[in-house]
Coordinates of C-alpha atoms in Angstrom, one line a residue:
M1 CA 38.4 3.6 -37.7
K2 CA 42.1 2.9 -37.3
I3 CA 42.3 5.1 -34.2
I4 CA 39.4 3.2 -32.7
L5 CA 41.1 -0.2 -33.4
V6 CA 44.3 1.0 -31.9
S7 CA 42.5 2.4 -28.8
R8 CA 40.6 -0.9 -28.4
D9 CA 43.7 -3.0 -28.8
A10 CA 45.5 -0.8 -26.2
L11 CA 42.7 -1.4 -23.7
L12 CA 42.6 -5.1 -24.4
L13 CA 46.4 -5.4 -24.1
G14 CA 46.2 -3.7 -20.7
L15 CA 43.5 -6.0 -19.7
L16 CA 45.5 -9.1 -20.7
L17 CA 48.5 -7.9 -18.8
A18 CA 46.3 -7.5 -15.7
Q19 CA 44.5 -10.8 -16.2
L20 CA 47.6 -13.1 -16.7
P21 CA 49.0 -12.9 -13.2
A22 CA 45.5 -13.2 -11.8
I23 CA 44.9 -16.4 -13.8
A24 CA 48.3 -17.7 -12.6
I25 CA 47.2 -17.2 -9.0
L26 CA 43.8 -18.8 -9.6
L27 CA 45.2 -21.8 -11.3
S28 CA 47.8 -22.3 -8.5
R29 CA 44.8 -22.5 -6.1
L30 CA 42.5 -24.7 -8.2
L31 CA 45.3 -27.2 -9.1
R32 CA 45.6 -28.0 -5.4
G33 CA 42.1 -29.2 -5.4
P34 CA 42.7 -32.9 -6.4
G35 CA 45.0 -33.2 -3.3
R36 CA 42.5 -31.7 -0.8
Y37 CA 41.2 -33.6 2.2
P38 CA 38.3 -35.8 1.2
P39 CA 34.7 -34.9 2.2
L40 CA 33.8 -36.0 5.7
L41 CA 31.5 -39.1 6.1
P42 CA 29.2 -39.9 9.0
K43 CA 30.8 -41.9 11.8
A44 CA 29.8 -43.6 15.0
P45 CA 31.5 -42.6 18.2
T46 CA 33.8 -44.8 20.3
P47 CA 33.4 -45.4 24.0
E48 CA 36.3 -43.2 25.0
Q49 CA 34.6 -40.2 23.3
L50 CA 31.7 -40.3 25.8
G51 CA 30.7 -36.7 26.8
T52 CA 33.6 -35.0 25.2
V53 CA 31.7 -32.4 23.2
S54 CA 29.5 -29.4 24.2
I55 CA 27.4 -27.8 21.5
V56 CA 26.4 -24.1 21.5
V57 CA 23.6 -22.8 19.4
P58 CA 23.0 -19.0 19.3
T59 CA 19.4 -18.0 18.5
L60 CA 17.4 -14.8 17.9
N61 CA 13.9 -15.3 16.5
E62 CA 14.8 -18.5 14.7
A63 CA 11.4 -20.3 15.1
E64 CA 10.8 -20.6 11.4
R65 CA 14.0 -22.6 10.8
L66 CA 15.1 -24.0 14.1
T67 CA 13.3 -27.3 14.3
P68 CA 15.5 -29.2 11.7
C69 CA 18.5 -28.1 13.7
L70 CA 17.1 -29.3 17.0
V71 CA 16.1 -32.6 15.5
G72 CA 19.5 -33.1 13.9
L73 CA 21.3 -32.3 17.1
S74 CA 19.1 -34.7 19.1
R75 CA 20.2 -37.5 16.7
Q76 CA 23.8 -37.1 17.6
S77 CA 25.2 -39.8 19.9
Y78 CA 26.8 -40.1 23.3
E79 CA 29.9 -38.1 22.4
V80 CA 27.7 -35.0 23.0
R81 CA 27.5 -34.0 26.6
E82 CA 25.2 -31.0 26.3
I83 CA 23.5 -28.8 23.8
L84 CA 23.3 -25.2 25.0
V85 CA 20.9 -23.0 23.2
V86 CA 21.8 -19.4 23.9
D87 CA 18.8 -17.2 23.1
S88 CA 19.1 -13.5 22.8
H89 CA 15.6 -12.8 24.2
S90 CA 13.6 -13.9 21.1
S91 CA 10.2 -12.5 20.7
D92 CA 8.9 -15.5 18.7
S93 CA 8.4 -19.1 19.7
T94 CA 12.1 -20.0 19.7
P95 CA 12.3 -20.6 23.5
A96 CA 9.1 -22.8 23.3
L97 CA 10.7 -25.0 20.6
V98 CA 13.8 -25.5 22.7
K99 CA 11.8 -26.4 25.8
A100 CA 9.9 -28.9 23.8
A101 CA 13.1 -30.5 22.6
Q102 CA 14.4 -30.6 26.2
Q103 CA 11.4 -32.7 27.2
A104 CA 12.6 -35.4 24.7
D105 CA 16.3 -34.9 25.2
P106 CA 17.7 -33.7 28.5
R107 CA 21.0 -32.7 26.9
F108 CA 19.2 -29.5 25.7
R109 CA 19.5 -26.5 27.9
L110 CA 18.0 -23.1 27.2
M111 CA 19.6 -20.0 28.5
N112 CA 19.6 -16.2 27.7
D113 CA 22.8 -14.2 27.2
D114 CA 23.4 -11.0 29.0
P115 CA 22.6 -7.6 27.4
L116 CA 24.8 -7.0 24.4
P117 CA 27.8 -4.8 25.2
S118 CA 28.3 -1.9 22.9
D119 CA 31.6 -3.3 21.6
W120 CA 30.3 -6.7 20.7
V121 CA 28.3 -8.1 17.7
G122 CA 25.4 -10.3 18.8
R123 CA 26.5 -13.7 17.4
P124 CA 30.0 -13.9 18.9
W125 CA 28.5 -12.5 22.2
A126 CA 26.0 -15.4 22.4
L127 CA 28.7 -18.0 21.4
H128 CA 31.0 -16.5 24.1
H129 CA 28.3 -16.8 26.7
G130 CA 27.7 -20.4 25.7
F131 CA 31.4 -21.2 25.8
L132 CA 31.7 -19.8 29.3
S133 CA 28.6 -21.7 30.5
S134 CA 29.7 -25.0 29.0
A135 CA 31.0 -27.9 31.0
E136 CA 34.8 -27.8 31.5
K137 CA 34.9 -31.6 31.2
S138 CA 34.1 -31.3 27.5
D139 CA 37.3 -31.3 25.6
W140 CA 35.6 -29.8 22.5
V141 CA 33.1 -27.0 21.8
L142 CA 30.9 -27.1 18.7
G143 CA 29.3 -23.8 17.7
I144 CA 26.5 -24.5 15.3
D145 CA 23.9 -22.1 13.7
A146 CA 20.1 -22.4 13.9
D147 CA 19.8 -22.6 10.1
T148 CA 21.8 -25.9 9.9
Q149 CA 20.4 -29.4 9.6
P150 CA 23.0 -31.7 11.2
Q151 CA 23.0 -35.2 9.8
P152 CA 23.5 -38.3 12.0
G153 CA 27.2 -38.9 12.7
L154 CA 28.2 -35.3 12.2
V155 CA 29.8 -34.7 15.6
A156 CA 31.4 -38.1 15.7
S157 CA 32.9 -37.5 12.3
L158 CA 34.3 -34.1 13.4
L159 CA 35.7 -35.6 16.6
A160 CA 37.3 -38.6 14.8
T161 CA 38.9 -36.4 12.1
A162 CA 40.3 -33.9 14.6
L163 CA 41.8 -36.7 16.7
D164 CA 43.2 -38.6 13.8
E165 CA 44.7 -35.6 12.0
G166 CA 45.7 -33.6 15.0
Y167 CA 43.5 -30.6 14.3
D168 CA 42.6 -28.1 16.9
L169 CA 39.8 -26.6 14.9
I170 CA 37.6 -27.8 12.1
S171 CA 34.8 -25.9 10.3
L172 CA 32.8 -27.3 7.5
A173 CA 31.5 -26.3 4.1
P174 CA 27.9 -27.6 4.1
Q175 CA 25.5 -28.7 1.5
F176 CA 23.3 -25.7 0.7
L177 CA 19.5 -26.2 0.2
L178 CA 18.5 -24.0 -2.7
K179 CA 14.8 -23.5 -3.7
Y180 CA 13.9 -20.4 -5.6
P181 CA 15.0 -19.3 -9.1
G182 CA 17.0 -16.2 -8.0
E183 CA 19.0 -18.0 -5.4
L184 CA 19.8 -20.8 -7.8
L185 CA 21.5 -18.2 -10.0
L186 CA 23.1 -15.9 -7.3
H187 CA 24.1 -18.3 -4.5
P188 CA 26.5 -20.4 -6.6
A189 CA 28.1 -17.2 -8.0
L190 CA 28.7 -15.8 -4.5
L191 CA 30.0 -19.2 -3.3
M192 CA 32.4 -19.2 -6.2
T193 CA 34.0 -15.9 -5.0
L194 CA 35.2 -17.9 -1.9
V195 CA 36.6 -20.7 -4.1
Y196 CA 38.5 -18.3 -6.3
R197 CA 40.0 -16.4 -3.3
F198 CA 40.8 -19.3 -1.0
G199 CA 40.7 -22.5 -2.9
P200 CA 38.2 -25.4 -2.4
A201 CA 37.1 -26.8 0.9
G202 CA 39.6 -29.4 2.1
E203 CA 42.6 -27.2 1.1
T204 CA 44.8 -27.2 4.3
E205 CA 47.9 -25.4 3.1
N206 CA 46.8 -21.8 3.3
R207 CA 48.8 -19.4 5.5
P208 CA 47.1 -18.2 8.7
E209 CA 46.0 -14.9 7.1
R210 CA 44.4 -16.9 4.3
V211 CA 42.6 -19.7 6.1
M212 CA 38.8 -19.9 5.8
A213 CA 36.1 -21.0 8.2
N214 CA 32.4 -21.4 8.4
G215 CA 30.8 -20.5 11.7
Q216 CA 27.7 -22.5 10.9
C217 CA 29.7 -25.5 12.1
F218 CA 32.8 -24.5 14.1
F219 CA 34.4 -27.3 16.1
C220 CA 37.2 -26.2 18.4
R221 CA 39.4 -27.7 21.1
R222 CA 38.4 -26.1 24.4
S223 CA 42.0 -25.5 25.3
Q224 CA 42.4 -23.3 22.2
L225 CA 39.4 -21.2 23.1
V226 CA 40.7 -20.8 26.6
Q227 CA 44.1 -19.8 25.3
I228 CA 42.7 -17.1 23.1
G229 CA 40.1 -15.8 25.5
G230 CA 37.0 -17.4 24.0
Y231 CA 35.4 -15.3 21.3
T232 CA 36.7 -11.9 22.5
V233 CA 39.1 -11.6 19.6
A234 CA 36.1 -11.6 17.3
R235 CA 33.8 -9.6 19.4
R236 CA 33.4 -6.7 16.9
S237 CA 33.5 -8.9 13.8
F238 CA 30.7 -9.5 11.4
C239 CA 32.7 -12.5 10.1
D240 CA 33.6 -13.8 13.5
D241 CA 34.3 -17.3 12.3
V242 CA 37.1 -16.2 9.9
T243 CA 38.5 -13.7 12.5
L244 CA 38.7 -16.3 15.1
V245 CA 40.1 -19.1 13.0
R246 CA 42.9 -16.8 11.7
A247 CA 43.7 -15.7 15.2
I248 CA 44.0 -19.3 16.4
A249 CA 46.1 -20.3 13.3
A250 CA 48.4 -17.3 13.9
Q251 CA 49.1 -18.7 17.4
G252 CA 50.1 -22.1 16.1
G253 CA 46.7 -23.9 16.2
R254 CA 46.2 -26.5 13.5
V255 CA 43.0 -25.6 11.6
A256 CA 41.1 -27.0 8.7
F257 CA 38.1 -26.0 6.5
L258 CA 36.7 -29.2 5.2
D259 CA 34.0 -30.5 2.9
G260 CA 31.0 -31.4 5.1
A261 CA 28.3 -31.8 2.4
N262 CA 27.7 -35.4 3.5
V263 CA 27.1 -34.6 7.2
L264 CA 25.6 -31.0 7.2
K265 CA 22.9 -29.3 5.3
V266 CA 21.9 -25.6 5.6
R267 CA 19.0 -23.5 4.4
M268 CA 20.6 -20.0 4.7
Y269 CA 18.3 -17.5 3.0
E270 CA 14.9 -17.3 1.3
G271 CA 15.3 -16.1 -2.2
A272 CA 17.8 -13.9 -4.1
A273 CA 17.0 -10.6 -2.3
E274 CA 17.8 -12.1 1.1
T275 CA 20.8 -13.9 -0.2
W276 CA 22.1 -10.6 -1.7
R277 CA 21.5 -8.6 1.4
E278 CA 22.4 -11.0 4.2
W279 CA 25.2 -13.2 2.8
G280 CA 26.6 -10.7 0.4
R281 CA 27.5 -8.1 3.0
S282 CA 29.9 -10.4 5.0
L283 CA 31.6 -12.2 2.1
D284 CA 34.2 -9.4 1.7
L285 CA 35.6 -10.6 5.1
K286 CA 36.9 -7.1 5.8
D287 CA 36.7 -7.7 9.6
A288 CA 39.3 -10.4 9.3
A289 CA 41.6 -9.0 6.6
S290 CA 43.9 -6.1 5.9
P291 CA 42.8 -3.5 3.3
S292 CA 45.5 -4.7 0.9
Q293 CA 44.1 -8.3 1.1
I294 CA 40.5 -7.1 0.7
W295 CA 41.2 -5.1 -2.4
G296 CA 43.8 -7.5 -3.8
D297 CA 41.2 -10.3 -3.6
W298 CA 38.5 -8.1 -5.2
L299 CA 40.8 -7.2 -8.1
L300 CA 41.5 -10.9 -8.6
L301 CA 37.7 -11.6 -8.7
L302 CA 37.1 -8.8 -11.1
A303 CA 39.8 -10.1 -13.5
V304 CA 38.9 -13.8 -13.4
Q305 CA 35.2 -13.9 -12.5
G306 CA 33.6 -10.6 -13.1
L307 CA 34.9 -9.6 -16.5
P308 CA 35.3 -12.8 -18.6
I309 CA 31.6 -13.3 -19.7
P310 CA 31.1 -9.6 -20.5
I311 CA 34.3 -9.5 -22.5
V312 CA 33.5 -12.7 -24.4
L313 CA 30.1 -11.3 -25.3
L314 CA 31.5 -7.9 -26.4
L315 CA 34.2 -9.4 -28.6
L316 CA 32.2 -12.3 -30.0
S317 CA 30.9 -10.2 -33.0
H318 CA 34.4 -9.2 -33.9
V319 CA 35.7 -12.8 -33.8
L320 CA 32.7 -14.2 -35.8
G321 CA 32.8 -11.3 -38.2
G322 CA 36.4 -11.7 -39.1
T323 CA 37.4 -8.2 -37.9
A324 CA 39.3 -9.3 -34.8
T325 CA 43.0 -8.2 -34.5
L326 CA 45.6 -10.5 -32.9
T327 CA 45.1 -8.7 -29.6
T328 CA 41.3 -9.1 -29.8
L329 CA 41.7 -12.8 -30.5
A330 CA 44.1 -13.2 -27.6
A331 CA 41.7 -11.4 -25.2
F332 CA 38.7 -13.4 -26.5
S333 CA 40.5 -16.7 -26.2
L334 CA 41.8 -16.0 -22.7
N335 CA 38.5 -14.9 -21.4
L336 CA 36.7 -17.8 -23.1
L337 CA 39.1 -20.1 -21.2
L338 CA 38.1 -18.4 -18.0
V339 CA 34.4 -19.0 -18.8
L340 CA 35.1 -22.6 -19.5
I341 CA 36.9 -23.0 -16.2
R342 CA 34.0 -21.4 -14.4
I343 CA 31.5 -23.8 -16.1
G344 CA 33.7 -26.7 -15.1
L345 CA 33.8 -25.5 -11.5
N346 CA 30.0 -25.4 -11.5
F347 CA 30.1 -29.2 -11.9
A348 CA 32.7 -29.3 -9.0
I349 CA 30.4 -27.4 -6.6
A350 CA 27.2 -29.2 -7.7
P351 CA 27.4 -31.7 -4.8
S352 CA 27.4 -28.8 -2.4
C353 CA 24.1 -27.5 -3.7
D354 CA 20.9 -29.5 -3.0
R355 CA 18.4 -28.6 -5.7
T356 CA 15.9 -31.3 -5.1
Q357 CA 13.4 -29.0 -3.5
S358 CA 13.3 -26.6 -6.5
N359 CA 11.1 -26.6 -9.6
S360 CA 13.8 -24.6 -11.4
A361 CA 16.9 -26.6 -10.6
W362 CA 18.2 -26.1 -14.1
L363 CA 18.9 -22.5 -13.4
F364 CA 21.9 -23.6 -11.3
W365 CA 23.8 -24.3 -14.5
L366 CA 23.2 -20.7 -15.6
S367 CA 24.8 -19.3 -12.4
P368 CA 28.0 -18.2 -14.2
L369 CA 25.9 -15.5 -15.8
A370 CA 25.5 -14.0 -12.3
D371 CA 29.2 -13.8 -11.7
P372 CA 29.5 -10.0 -12.6
I373 CA 26.7 -9.3 -10.1
A374 CA 28.4 -11.4 -7.4
V375 CA 31.7 -9.5 -7.9
L376 CA 29.7 -6.2 -7.7
R377 CA 28.3 -7.4 -4.4
I378 CA 31.7 -8.0 -2.9
F379 CA 32.7 -4.5 -4.0
L380 CA 29.7 -2.9 -2.3
S381 CA 30.2 -4.9 0.8
S382 CA 33.9 -3.9 0.9
I383 CA 33.0 -0.2 1.0
Q384 CA 30.2 -0.5 3.5
T385 CA 30.0 -1.3 7.2
P386 CA 26.9 -3.2 8.3
K387 CA 24.5 -1.2 10.4
Q388 CA 22.0 -4.0 11.0
W389 CA 22.4 -7.7 11.5
R390 CA 19.9 -10.4 12.4
G391 CA 17.4 -7.8 13.6
R392 CA 19.9 -5.7 15.6
N393 CA 20.9 -2.2 14.8
Y394 CA 24.5 -1.4 15.4
G395 CA 25.0 2.1 14.1
V396 CA 28.6 3.3 13.9
R397 CA 30.7 1.3 16.3
S398 CA 33.4 2.9 18.3
G399 CA 36.9 3.0 16.8
E400 CA 35.5 3.1 13.2

């Protein structure tokens, strides 16, 4: 029995020594939260902003979720010169929906991108095509995904913020529309992996290799895209948004990842299975990071997000039964603190998760229980290369 206790204490001591620096890193990021840039609010454009923005929407068989995006874009004001929908030869009614929108709003223009080159991923290829086809008189280009629901005043708010703060690029963290029980548990846990690694949205002090972005709403100064060659730097990336923003930041561009919950909603995936499969496989960000960063971040997640709840549950009986050693009590207390921090952060991200369309909204508050699964998903994504994305098969890409 004494040997077992010594062995357990040795394991727990090793765990504590690994967790303490990880906790210090986590707290250094979270404590910057109160000073972050405030959430964007809807704004109205000013006359000098007339026609300064071109919008590019890449589509491929998006008929089931495209309409709210088209409606939201049509409600943007005169700062939007054109809305280019770059369709990758959809086989559903996506083109018909865009043509119908064009009848009501002539700013919409439907086009097809060229056949996908072997060294490109579909999404950055469509965005690159739209950028090259957009009006040179537009000072800004907004790439926006088909699953988004832009709110009135979105583009004007982006434009005003960029001009007031001197940003060359802004991307937004949206408000996620959650419906089904599984995604109410899994989605917040996956979202938290980003908060733990990069801090909250609105944090603007990260180094170029640590900046975050969200390609669902990617607002960039045209001159920056021209300077970097459009989307070519991200042509082979399955996280093209982060790849591109880090390349622009590395060249001196001023970039920001801000809270856009008030101006942008998104319905990403239907249910836990699709959330696990589609979102989970790009959250490792391996196409935009070095191996040391990928695995360093994963070890951080394991220490502060994946292990705390299992450890608390495993040690609870020893603590309650009075058989806990000093090392056991220290490990239990430290991991209980991490669990409490995670529960507190659930309150912090609650405004970013719209649960009004769900009959099981209460499950959101149990999402910390899915943290070990979320950390496992990041690990699996880190050791795998996507072979299929948005209906396209990629196989093994050259150079890998």
